[in-house]
PDB file of C-alpha atoms and ligand atoms in Angstrom:
ATOM      1  CA  MET A 609       0.008   0.011   0.022  1.00  0.00           C
ATOM      2  CA  GLN A 610       1.219   3.449  -0.883  1.00  0.00           C
ATOM      3  CA  HIS A 611       1.146   6.411   1.540  1.00  0.00           C
ATOM      4  CA  LEU A 612       2.070  10.151   0.935  1.00  0.00           C
ATOM      5  CA  ILE A 613       4.468  11.256   3.566  1.00  0.00           C
ATOM      6  CA  THR A 614       7.034  13.150   1.515  1.00  0.00           C
ATOM      7  CA  PRO A 615       7.159  14.087  -2.279  1.00  0.00           C
ATOM      8  CA  ASN A 616       9.740  11.314  -2.681  1.00  0.00           C
ATOM      9  CA  ASP A 617       6.990   8.693  -2.174  1.00  0.00           C
ATOM     10  CA  PHE A 618       5.831   9.285  -5.707  1.00  0.00           C
ATOM     11  CA  SER A 619       8.185   8.832  -8.816  1.00  0.00           C
ATOM     12  CA  ASN A 620       8.363  11.510 -11.495  1.00  0.00           C
ATOM     13  CA  ASN A 621       6.253   9.327 -13.733  1.00  0.00           C
ATOM     14  CA  GLU A 622       3.721   8.859 -11.076  1.00  0.00           C
ATOM     15  CA  ILE A 623       3.623  12.596 -10.627  1.00  0.00           C
ATOM     16  CA  LEU A 624       3.196  13.212 -14.282  1.00  0.00           C
ATOM     17  CA  ASP A 625       0.280  10.693 -14.318  1.00  0.00           C
ATOM     18  CA  LEU A 626      -1.251  12.654 -11.301  1.00  0.00           C
ATOM     19  CA  PHE A 627      -1.023  15.892 -13.298  1.00  0.00           C
ATOM     20  CA  LYS A 628      -2.900  14.247 -16.105  1.00  0.00           C
ATOM     21  CA  ASP A 629      -5.798  13.508 -13.703  1.00  0.00           C
ATOM     22  CA  ALA A 630      -5.449  16.793 -12.001  1.00  0.00           C
ATOM     23  CA  ARG A 631      -6.023  18.497 -15.430  1.00  0.00           C
ATOM     24  CA  LEU A 632      -9.123  16.266 -16.001  1.00  0.00           C
ATOM     25  CA  PHE A 633     -10.451  17.418 -12.682  1.00  0.00           C
ATOM     26  CA  GLY A 634      -9.549  21.093 -13.348  1.00  0.00           C
ATOM     27  CA  ASP A 635     -13.043  22.155 -13.745  1.00  0.00           C
ATOM     28  CA  LEU A 636     -13.688  21.149 -10.084  1.00  0.00           C
ATOM     29  CA  GLN A 637     -16.941  19.441 -11.085  1.00  0.00           C
ATOM     30  CA  THR A 638     -18.428  16.737  -8.834  1.00  0.00           C
ATOM     31  CA  ASN A 639     -18.151  13.006 -10.005  1.00  0.00           C
ATOM     32  CA  SER A 640     -18.688   9.702  -8.338  1.00  0.00           C
ATOM     33  CA  ILE A 641     -15.180   8.132  -8.549  1.00  0.00           C
ATOM     34  CA  LEU A 642     -14.924   7.688  -4.728  1.00  0.00           C
ATOM     35  CA  GLU A 643     -18.641   7.149  -3.954  1.00  0.00           C
ATOM     36  CA  GLY A 644     -18.898   5.033  -0.806  1.00  0.00           C
ATOM     37  CA  LYS A 645     -15.423   5.688   0.364  1.00  0.00           C
ATOM     38  CA  LEU A 646     -14.809   7.420   3.689  1.00  0.00           C
ATOM     39  CA  ILE A 647     -11.959   9.772   4.455  1.00  0.00           C
ATOM     40  CA  VAL A 648     -10.938  10.948   7.885  1.00  0.00           C
ATOM     41  CA  THR A 649      -9.134  14.172   8.573  1.00  0.00           C
ATOM     42  CA  LEU A 650      -7.134  14.830  11.784  1.00  0.00           C
ATOM     43  CA  PHE A 651      -5.796  18.383  11.922  1.00  0.00           C
ATOM     44  CA  PHE A 652      -3.794  18.962  15.135  1.00  0.00           C
ATOM     45  CA  GLU A 653      -2.429  22.335  13.753  1.00  0.00           C
ATOM     46  CA  ASN A 654      -4.316  25.290  12.413  1.00  0.00           C
ATOM     47  CA  SER A 655      -5.428  25.268   8.771  1.00  0.00           C
ATOM     48  CA  THR A 656      -7.675  27.128   6.436  1.00  0.00           C
ATOM     49  CA  ARG A 657      -6.673  26.063   2.815  1.00  0.00           C
ATOM     50  CA  THR A 658      -5.245  22.662   3.223  1.00  0.00           C
ATOM     51  CA  ARG A 659      -8.104  21.188   5.296  1.00  0.00           C
ATOM     52  CA  SER A 660     -10.914  22.683   3.284  1.00  0.00           C
ATOM     53  CA  SER A 661      -9.125  21.818   0.068  1.00  0.00           C
ATOM     54  CA  PHE A 662      -8.817  18.121   1.086  1.00  0.00           C
ATOM     55  CA  GLU A 663     -12.555  18.105   2.189  1.00  0.00           C
ATOM     56  CA  ILE A 664     -13.767  19.672  -0.983  1.00  0.00           C
ATOM     57  CA  ALA A 665     -11.466  17.384  -3.060  1.00  0.00           C
ATOM     58  CA  ALA A 666     -12.977  14.374  -1.354  1.00  0.00           C
ATOM     59  CA  LYS A 667     -16.473  15.583  -1.776  1.00  0.00           C
ATOM     60  CA  ARG A 668     -16.065  16.478  -5.432  1.00  0.00           C
ATOM     61  CA  LEU A 669     -15.121  12.810  -5.904  1.00  0.00           C
ATOM     62  CA  GLY A 670     -18.215  11.646  -4.031  1.00  0.00           C
ATOM     63  CA  ALA A 671     -16.520  10.450  -0.901  1.00  0.00           C
ATOM     64  CA  ASP A 672     -17.761  11.153   2.658  1.00  0.00           C
ATOM     65  CA  VAL A 673     -15.566  13.025   5.072  1.00  0.00           C
ATOM     66  CA  VAL A 674     -15.325  12.802   8.810  1.00  0.00           C
ATOM     67  CA  ASN A 675     -13.338  15.692  10.393  1.00  0.00           C
ATOM     68  CA  LEU A 676     -12.218  14.690  13.756  1.00  0.00           C
ATOM     69  CA  GLU A 677     -12.367  17.632  16.090  1.00  0.00           C
ATOM     70  CA  VAL A 678      -9.024  17.177  17.871  1.00  0.00           C
ATOM     71  CA  GLN A 679      -9.942  19.892  20.385  1.00  0.00           C
ATOM     72  CA  THR A 680     -12.663  17.640  21.811  1.00  0.00           C
ATOM     73  CA  SER A 681     -11.128  14.255  20.972  1.00  0.00           C
ATOM     74  CA  SER A 682      -9.450  11.781  23.344  1.00  0.00           C
ATOM     75  CA  THR A 683      -5.916  13.014  22.796  1.00  0.00           C
ATOM     76  CA  LYS A 684      -7.092  15.682  25.205  1.00  0.00           C
ATOM     77  CA  LYS A 685      -7.876  12.756  27.725  1.00  0.00           C
ATOM     78  CA  GLY A 686      -4.276  11.473  27.496  1.00  0.00           C
ATOM     79  CA  GLU A 687      -4.646   8.996  24.514  1.00  0.00           C
ATOM     80  CA  THR A 688      -1.634   8.891  22.299  1.00  0.00           C
ATOM     81  CA  VAL A 689      -2.039   9.917  18.656  1.00  0.00           C
ATOM     82  CA  GLU A 690      -0.924   6.372  17.707  1.00  0.00           C
ATOM     83  CA  ASP A 691      -3.859   4.942  19.733  1.00  0.00           C
ATOM     84  CA  THR A 692      -6.317   7.451  18.330  1.00  0.00           C
ATOM     85  CA  VAL A 693      -5.258   6.512  14.816  1.00  0.00           C
ATOM     86  CA  ALA A 694      -5.338   2.834  15.480  1.00  0.00           C
ATOM     87  CA  ASN A 695      -8.939   3.228  16.867  1.00  0.00           C
ATOM     88  CA  LEU A 696      -9.967   5.142  13.815  1.00  0.00           C
ATOM     89  CA  ASN A 697      -8.399   2.586  11.534  1.00  0.00           C
ATOM     90  CA  ALA A 698     -10.605  -0.108  13.205  1.00  0.00           C
ATOM     91  CA  MET A 699     -13.589   1.732  11.866  1.00  0.00           C
ATOM     92  CA  LYS A 700     -12.156   1.083   8.337  1.00  0.00           C
ATOM     93  CA  PRO A 701     -11.764   4.416   6.697  1.00  0.00           C
ATOM     94  CA  ASP A 702     -10.297   4.489   3.083  1.00  0.00           C
ATOM     95  CA  ALA A 703      -7.808   7.153   3.892  1.00  0.00           C
ATOM     96  CA  ILE A 704      -6.632   9.197   6.920  1.00  0.00           C
ATOM     97  CA  ILE A 705      -5.217  12.798   6.420  1.00  0.00           C
ATOM     98  CA  ILE A 706      -3.219  14.165   9.223  1.00  0.00           C
ATOM     99  CA  ARG A 707      -1.517  17.410  10.105  1.00  0.00           C
ATOM    100  CA  HIS A 708       0.631  17.562  13.340  1.00  0.00           C
ATOM    101  CA  SER A 709       3.487  19.700  14.783  1.00  0.00           C
ATOM    102  CA  ASP A 710       5.661  16.668  15.346  1.00  0.00           C
ATOM    103  CA  CYS A 711       8.056  16.020  12.603  1.00  0.00           C
ATOM    104  CA  GLY A 712       8.010  12.397  11.488  1.00  0.00           C
ATOM    105  CA  LEU A 713       4.602  11.593  13.120  1.00  0.00           C
ATOM    106  CA  PRO A 714       2.664  10.744   9.964  1.00  0.00           C
ATOM    107  CA  ALA A 715       5.541   8.305   8.886  1.00  0.00           C
ATOM    108  CA  SER A 716       5.389   6.549  12.296  1.00  0.00           C
ATOM    109  CA  LEU A 717       1.543   5.998  11.908  1.00  0.00           C
ATOM    110  CA  VAL A 718       1.921   3.923   8.890  1.00  0.00           C
ATOM    111  CA  GLU A 719       2.263   0.703  10.866  1.00  0.00           C
ATOM    112  CA  TYR A 720      -1.010   1.372  12.739  1.00  0.00           C
ATOM    113  CA  VAL A 721      -3.314   1.485   9.664  1.00  0.00           C
ATOM    114  CA  ASP A 722      -4.661  -0.547   6.847  1.00  0.00           C
ATOM    115  CA  CYS A 723      -5.367   2.482   4.622  1.00  0.00           C
ATOM    116  CA  PRO A 724      -3.291   5.295   3.039  1.00  0.00           C
ATOM    117  CA  ILE A 725      -1.956   7.953   5.216  1.00  0.00           C
ATOM    118  CA  ILE A 726      -1.591  11.386   3.701  1.00  0.00           C
ATOM    119  CA  ASN A 727       0.693  13.957   5.403  1.00  0.00           C
ATOM    120  CA  ALA A 728      -0.988  17.335   5.415  1.00  0.00           C
ATOM    121  CA  GLY A 729       2.014  18.841   7.150  1.00  0.00           C
ATOM    122  CA  ASP A 730       4.259  17.769   9.993  1.00  0.00           C
ATOM    123  CA  GLY A 731       6.224  20.528  11.789  1.00  0.00           C
ATOM    124  CA  LYS A 732       8.864  21.785   9.670  1.00  0.00           C
ATOM    125  CA  ASN A 733       9.428  18.474   8.100  1.00  0.00           C
ATOM    126  CA  ALA A 734       7.147  17.959   5.010  1.00  0.00           C
ATOM    127  CA  HIS A 735       3.981  19.214   3.188  1.00  0.00           C
ATOM    128  CA  PRO A 736       3.884  16.980   0.110  1.00  0.00           C
ATOM    129  CA  THR A 737       0.606  17.934  -1.191  1.00  0.00           C
ATOM    130  CA  GLN A 738       1.526  21.721  -1.056  1.00  0.00           C
ATOM    131  CA  ALA A 739       4.762  20.991  -2.978  1.00  0.00           C
ATOM    132  CA  LEU A 740       2.845  18.939  -5.624  1.00  0.00           C
ATOM    133  CA  LEU A 741       0.406  21.701  -6.195  1.00  0.00           C
ATOM    134  CA  ASP A 742       3.128  24.262  -6.406  1.00  0.00           C
ATOM    135  CA  LEU A 743       4.927  22.009  -8.984  1.00  0.00           C
ATOM    136  CA  PHE A 744       1.572  21.608 -10.882  1.00  0.00           C
ATOM    137  CA  THR A 745       1.221  25.401 -11.026  1.00  0.00           C
ATOM    138  CA  ILE A 746       4.658  25.959 -12.278  1.00  0.00           C
ATOM    139  CA  TYR A 747       4.333  23.080 -14.629  1.00  0.00           C
ATOM    140  CA  GLU A 748       1.251  24.429 -16.244  1.00  0.00           C
ATOM    141  CA  HIS A 749       2.422  28.034 -16.358  1.00  0.00           C
ATOM    142  CA  PHE A 750       5.622  27.013 -18.355  1.00  0.00           C
ATOM    143  CA  ASP A 751       3.851  24.429 -20.433  1.00  0.00           C
ATOM    144  CA  GLY A 752       5.888  21.573 -18.946  1.00  0.00           C
ATOM    145  CA  LYS A 753       9.237  23.351 -19.689  1.00  0.00           C
ATOM    146  CA  THR A 754      10.502  23.615 -16.188  1.00  0.00           C
ATOM    147  CA  LYS A 755      14.055  22.555 -16.866  1.00  0.00           C
ATOM    148  CA  GLY A 756      16.583  25.231 -15.904  1.00  0.00           C
ATOM    149  CA  LYS A 757      13.904  27.595 -14.514  1.00  0.00           C
ATOM    150  CA  LYS A 758      15.392  29.547 -11.449  1.00  0.00           C
ATOM    151  CA  ILE A 759      13.042  29.855  -8.464  1.00  0.00           C
ATOM    152  CA  ALA A 760      13.851  31.918  -5.420  1.00  0.00           C
ATOM    153  CA  ILE A 761      12.196  30.631  -2.350  1.00  0.00           C
ATOM    154  CA  VAL A 762      12.013  33.798  -0.090  1.00  0.00           C
ATOM    155  CA  GLY A 763      11.407  34.020   3.579  1.00  0.00           C
ATOM    156  CA  ASP A 764      11.592  31.889   6.660  1.00  0.00           C
ATOM    157  CA  ILE A 765      13.334  28.902   5.078  1.00  0.00           C
ATOM    158  CA  SER A 766      14.451  27.430   8.542  1.00  0.00           C
ATOM    159  CA  SER A 767      10.755  26.915   9.708  1.00  0.00           C
ATOM    160  CA  SER A 768       9.049  26.031   6.445  1.00  0.00           C
ATOM    161  CA  ARG A 769       7.855  22.535   5.620  1.00  0.00           C
ATOM    162  CA  VAL A 770       6.683  24.122   2.307  1.00  0.00           C
ATOM    163  CA  ALA A 771      10.282  24.979   1.567  1.00  0.00           C
ATOM    164  CA  THR A 772      11.511  21.531   2.612  1.00  0.00           C
ATOM    165  CA  SER A 773       9.159  19.754   0.346  1.00  0.00           C
ATOM    166  CA  ASN A 774       9.589  21.982  -2.568  1.00  0.00           C
ATOM    167  CA  LEU A 775      13.399  21.659  -2.269  1.00  0.00           C
ATOM    168  CA  GLU A 776      12.941  17.911  -2.376  1.00  0.00           C
ATOM    169  CA  LEU A 777      10.611  17.958  -5.415  1.00  0.00           C
ATOM    170  CA  LEU A 778      11.229  20.889  -7.666  1.00  0.00           C
ATOM    171  CA  PRO A 779      14.876  19.971  -8.609  1.00  0.00           C
ATOM    172  CA  ARG A 780      13.651  16.646  -9.780  1.00  0.00           C
ATOM    173  CA  PHE A 781      11.898  18.553 -12.565  1.00  0.00           C
ATOM    174  CA  GLY A 782      14.959  20.509 -13.423  1.00  0.00           C
ATOM    175  CA  LEU A 783      14.092  23.699 -11.486  1.00  0.00           C
ATOM    176  CA  LYS A 784      17.108  25.580  -9.939  1.00  0.00           C
ATOM    177  CA  PRO A 785      16.329  26.765  -6.443  1.00  0.00           C
ATOM    178  CA  ILE A 786      17.933  29.837  -4.765  1.00  0.00           C
ATOM    179  CA  LEU A 787      17.157  30.333  -1.062  1.00  0.00           C
ATOM    180  CA  VAL A 788      16.603  33.960   0.088  1.00  0.00           C
ATOM    181  CA  SER A 789      16.345  34.802   3.635  1.00  0.00           C
ATOM    182  CA  PRO A 790      17.702  37.003   6.410  1.00  0.00           C
ATOM    183  CA  LYS A 791      20.536  35.192   8.194  1.00  0.00           C
ATOM    184  CA  LYS A 792      18.417  34.106  11.080  1.00  0.00           C
ATOM    185  CA  TYR A 793      16.149  32.080   8.965  1.00  0.00           C
ATOM    186  CA  LYS A 794      18.936  30.712   6.835  1.00  0.00           C
ATOM    187  CA  VAL A 795      19.572  26.902   6.490  1.00  0.00           C
ATOM    188  CA  SER A 796      22.624  25.214   5.242  1.00  0.00           C
ATOM    189  CA  SER A 797      21.969  23.893   1.865  1.00  0.00           C
ATOM    190  CA  ILE A 798      23.328  22.373  -1.360  1.00  0.00           C
ATOM    191  CA  TYR A 799      21.524  25.164  -3.180  1.00  0.00           C
ATOM    192  CA  LYS A 800      22.728  28.785  -3.501  1.00  0.00           C
ATOM    193  CA  THR A 801      21.661  30.887  -0.393  1.00  0.00           C
ATOM    194  CA  THR A 802      21.577  34.703  -0.239  1.00  0.00           C
ATOM    195  CA  SER A 803      20.153  37.381   1.935  1.00  0.00           C
ATOM    196  CA  LYS A 804      20.110  39.870  -0.946  1.00  0.00           C
ATOM    197  CA  LEU A 805      16.885  39.529  -3.019  1.00  0.00           C
ATOM    198  CA  LYS A 806      17.342  42.683  -5.054  1.00  0.00           C
ATOM    199  CA  LYS A 807      20.791  41.487  -6.268  1.00  0.00           C
ATOM    200  CA  ILE A 808      19.298  38.252  -7.892  1.00  0.00           C
ATOM    201  CA  VAL A 809      15.833  39.323  -8.939  1.00  0.00           C
ATOM    202  CA  ASN A 810      16.754  39.897 -12.551  1.00  0.00           C
ATOM    203  CA  LYS A 811      17.941  36.264 -12.939  1.00  0.00           C
ATOM    204  CA  LEU A 812      14.677  34.753 -11.712  1.00  0.00           C
ATOM    205  CA  ASP A 813      11.865  33.074 -13.524  1.00  0.00           C
ATOM    206  CA  ILE A 814       9.787  32.383 -10.324  1.00  0.00           C
ATOM    207  CA  ILE A 815       9.522  33.701  -6.761  1.00  0.00           C
ATOM    208  CA  MET A 816       7.948  31.625  -4.030  1.00  0.00           C
ATOM    209  CA  SER A 817       7.233  33.900  -1.084  1.00  0.00           C
ATOM    210  CA  LEU A 818       6.776  32.463   2.339  1.00  0.00           C
ATOM    211  CA  ARG A 819       5.310  33.669   5.612  1.00  0.00           C
ATOM    212  CA  VAL A 820       7.516  34.275   8.562  1.00  0.00           C
ATOM    213  CA  GLN A 821       6.282  31.621  10.958  1.00  0.00           C
ATOM    214  CA  HIS A 822       6.378  33.719  14.093  1.00  0.00           C
ATOM    215  CA  GLU A 823       4.500  30.953  15.992  1.00  0.00           C
ATOM    216  CA  ARG A 824       7.468  28.661  15.499  1.00  0.00           C
ATOM    217  CA  HIS A 825      10.060  31.039  16.988  1.00  0.00           C
ATOM    218  CA  GLU A 826      10.251  31.180  20.754  1.00  0.00           C
ATOM    219  CA  SER A 827       9.850  34.794  21.483  1.00  0.00           C
ATOM    220  CA  ASN A 828       8.820  37.075  24.254  1.00  0.00           C
ATOM    221  CA  VAL A 829       8.925  39.891  21.837  1.00  0.00           C
ATOM    222  CA  LEU A 830       6.525  42.856  22.586  1.00  0.00           C
ATOM    223  CA  PRO A 831       3.920  43.539  19.980  1.00  0.00           C
ATOM    224  CA  GLU A 832       5.567  46.837  19.134  1.00  0.00           C
ATOM    225  CA  GLU A 833       8.982  45.128  18.706  1.00  0.00           C
ATOM    226  CA  LEU A 834       7.355  42.446  16.517  1.00  0.00           C
ATOM    227  CA  GLU A 835       5.729  45.098  14.276  1.00  0.00           C
ATOM    228  CA  LYS A 836       8.966  46.732  13.930  1.00  0.00           C
ATOM    229  CA  GLU A 837      10.718  43.531  12.982  1.00  0.00           C
ATOM    230  CA  LYS A 838       8.067  42.841  10.448  1.00  0.00           C
ATOM    231  CA  GLN A 839       8.578  46.173   8.712  1.00  0.00           C
ATOM    232  CA  LYS A 840      12.400  45.651   8.722  1.00  0.00           C
ATOM    233  CA  TYR A 841      11.636  42.329   7.148  1.00  0.00           C
ATOM    234  CA  ALA A 842       9.248  43.763   4.544  1.00  0.00           C
ATOM    235  CA  LYS A 843      11.894  46.460   3.460  1.00  0.00           C
ATOM    236  CA  LYS A 844      14.179  43.730   2.059  1.00  0.00           C
ATOM    237  CA  TYR A 845      11.818  40.829   1.260  1.00  0.00           C
ATOM    238  CA  CYS A 846       8.363  42.035   0.470  1.00  0.00           C
ATOM    239  CA  ILE A 847       7.583  41.309  -3.183  1.00  0.00           C
ATOM    240  CA  THR A 848       6.702  44.722  -4.744  1.00  0.00           C
ATOM    241  CA  LYS A 849       6.171  46.355  -8.020  1.00  0.00           C
ATOM    242  CA  LYS A 850       9.411  48.400  -7.194  1.00  0.00           C
ATOM    243  CA  LEU A 851      11.264  45.165  -6.904  1.00  0.00           C
ATOM    244  CA  ILE A 852      10.001  43.181  -9.870  1.00  0.00           C
ATOM    245  CA  LYS A 853       9.104  46.130 -12.138  1.00  0.00           C
ATOM    246  CA  ASP A 854       7.693  44.837 -15.432  1.00  0.00           C
ATOM    247  CA  LYS A 855       9.608  41.634 -15.361  1.00  0.00           C
ATOM    248  CA  ASP A 856       8.004  38.540 -16.788  1.00  0.00           C
ATOM    249  CA  ILE A 857       7.919  36.424 -13.583  1.00  0.00           C
ATOM    250  CA  LEU A 858       5.600  33.975 -11.764  1.00  0.00           C
ATOM    251  CA  ILE A 859       4.774  34.818  -8.100  1.00  0.00           C
ATOM    252  CA  LEU A 860       3.663  32.210  -5.799  1.00  0.00           C
ATOM    253  CA  HIS A 861       2.867  31.868  -2.063  1.00  0.00           C
ATOM    254  CA  PRO A 862       1.369  28.944  -0.212  1.00  0.00           C
ATOM    255  CA  GLY A 863      -0.802  31.132   1.970  1.00  0.00           C
ATOM    256  CA  PRO A 864      -1.550  32.437   4.476  1.00  0.00           C
ATOM    257  CA  VAL A 865      -0.198  35.788   3.026  1.00  0.00           C
ATOM    258  CA  ASN A 866       0.793  38.460   5.317  1.00  0.00           C
ATOM    259  CA  ARG A 867      -0.129  41.299   3.035  1.00  0.00           C
ATOM    260  CA  ASN A 868       2.537  43.986   2.408  1.00  0.00           C
ATOM    261  CA  ILE A 869       5.076  42.014   4.468  1.00  0.00           C
ATOM    262  CA  ASP A 870       5.336  38.955   2.153  1.00  0.00           C
ATOM    263  CA  ILE A 871       3.736  40.355  -1.028  1.00  0.00           C
ATOM    264  CA  SER A 872       2.329  43.855  -1.647  1.00  0.00           C
ATOM    265  CA  ASP A 873      -1.450  44.490  -2.313  1.00  0.00           C
ATOM    266  CA  GLU A 874      -0.514  45.666  -5.702  1.00  0.00           C
ATOM    267  CA  ILE A 875       1.401  42.513  -6.733  1.00  0.00           C
ATOM    268  CA  LEU A 876      -1.376  40.323  -5.224  1.00  0.00           C
ATOM    269  CA  GLU A 877      -3.856  41.925  -7.739  1.00  0.00           C
ATOM    270  CA  ASP A 878      -1.092  41.616 -10.421  1.00  0.00           C
ATOM    271  CA  LYS A 879      -1.672  39.015 -13.111  1.00  0.00           C
ATOM    272  CA  ARG A 880       1.680  37.635 -12.389  1.00  0.00           C
ATOM    273  CA  SER A 881       0.740  36.505  -9.068  1.00  0.00           C
ATOM    274  CA  LYS A 882      -0.911  33.034  -9.180  1.00  0.00           C
ATOM    275  CA  VAL A 883      -1.719  32.774  -5.565  1.00  0.00           C
ATOM    276  CA  LEU A 884      -5.309  32.017  -5.982  1.00  0.00           C
ATOM    277  CA  GLN A 885      -4.574  29.728  -8.925  1.00  0.00           C
ATOM    278  CA  GLN A 886      -2.499  27.716  -6.447  1.00  0.00           C
ATOM    279  CA  VAL A 887      -5.474  27.356  -4.234  1.00  0.00           C
ATOM    280  CA  ALA A 888      -7.661  26.098  -7.089  1.00  0.00           C
ATOM    281  CA  ASN A 889      -4.968  23.755  -8.273  1.00  0.00           C
ATOM    282  CA  GLY A 890      -4.770  22.552  -4.737  1.00  0.00           C
ATOM    283  CA  VAL A 891      -8.117  21.020  -4.960  1.00  0.00           C
ATOM    284  CA  CYS A 892      -7.725  19.248  -8.369  1.00  0.00           C
ATOM    285  CA  VAL A 893      -4.208  17.977  -7.383  1.00  0.00           C
ATOM    286  CA  ARG A 894      -5.594  16.651  -4.169  1.00  0.00           C
ATOM    287  CA  MET A 895      -8.479  15.040  -6.039  1.00  0.00           C
ATOM    288  CA  ALA A 896      -5.967  13.236  -8.189  1.00  0.00           C
ATOM    289  CA  ILE A 897      -3.915  12.144  -5.072  1.00  0.00           C
ATOM    290  CA  LEU A 898      -6.987  10.807  -3.217  1.00  0.00           C
ATOM    291  CA  LYS A 899      -8.066   8.949  -6.339  1.00  0.00           C
ATOM    292  CA  LYS A 900      -4.470   7.394  -6.772  1.00  0.00           C
ATOM    293  CA  LEU A 901      -4.190   6.358  -3.216  1.00  0.00           C
ATOM    294  CA  ILE A 902      -7.695   5.111  -2.437  1.00  0.00           C
ATOM    295  CA  LEU A 903      -8.130   3.214  -5.820  1.00  0.00           C
ATOM    296  CA  GLN A 904      -4.711   1.565  -5.677  1.00  0.00           C
ATOM    297  CA  LYS A 905      -4.486  -2.144  -5.518  1.00  0.00           C
ATOM    298  CA  LYS A 906      -3.912  -3.363  -1.896  1.00  0.00           C
TER     299      LYS A 906
HETATM  300  C1  NCD B2037       1.518  26.591   5.114  1.00  0.00           C
HETATM  301  C2  NCD B2037       1.641  25.478   6.142  1.00  0.00           C
HETATM  302  O1  NCD B2037       0.760  25.335   6.903  1.00  0.00           O
HETATM  303  O2  NCD B2037       2.645  24.841   6.129  1.00  0.00           O
HETATM  304  N1  NCD B2037       0.305  26.804   4.583  1.00  0.00           N
HETATM  305  C3  NCD B2037      -0.426  25.926   3.818  1.00  0.00           C
HETATM  306  O3  NCD B2037      -0.421  24.780   4.089  1.00  0.00           O
HETATM  307  N2  NCD B2037      -0.912  26.412   2.670  1.00  0.00           N
HETATM  308  C4  NCD B2037       2.371  27.750   5.218  1.00  0.00           C
HETATM  309  C5  NCD B2037       2.165  28.662   6.451  1.00  0.00           C
HETATM  310  O4  NCD B2037       1.642  28.376   7.407  1.00  0.00           O
HETATM  311  O5  NCD B2037       2.823  29.628   6.457  1.00  0.00           O
END
């Protein structure tokens, strides 16, 4: 049985097949491919897009969805996540989708289940469905000609599972990443890293802007200090018209966007920004993933 824990769980050919299905599902119309199937979602961390995207994808395929409310579940009574998942598994769902702050948790749950586990984000570790929808958005934009395209991933690289999974996936399709961040969010990498976005912007085909994950940084910073820090960050890393001028460039962001800190209002309205296209693509890519994993031969 196949699970989706990191983008490396799918080969390039499997991903290209997935994209064919995603294209067919692109109009986001309802069908009955997964009629009678039951999907459980378990989100231990906040989510707007990913959770609703999975739920809509499942429902568009005719599946039923049970969203376990973790705030009121038995993990609050001391049950381990492993036991919660084993108990849910005993009720014979067809897939379990999980988001949790512990890196590696979804991978460790595989031995407790008889159905596919889909990782919807584990700490800083991985977010495979986001990387797949990002790649799909890039792939469609460049008509499949992704080889050699330069992509700057800009922001809080050190805390971002979106960055981790994209760095695992995009180079497999010939994309050339450059990691752009202030020193405090820098990671050591086999890819070029820099803190100077302005200096490299002219070389780029794509910018993927990321939010600074303040909730992952331990801090007793006062609100005024935090605001000052955000403004300082925005001066160097916010994607603005002044920065990209009339350049032909694709602007991406996984959301949630901090307006005028990550990307300016003006650029969010600009047709080079495909942030909402990413959200739409998220549904059809997740439809393709659910179809693949649930209908696979056991
Ligand atoms: C991201 C996440 O949760 O990892 N959002 C998402 O899934 N679209 C990024 C973030 O929280 O900044």
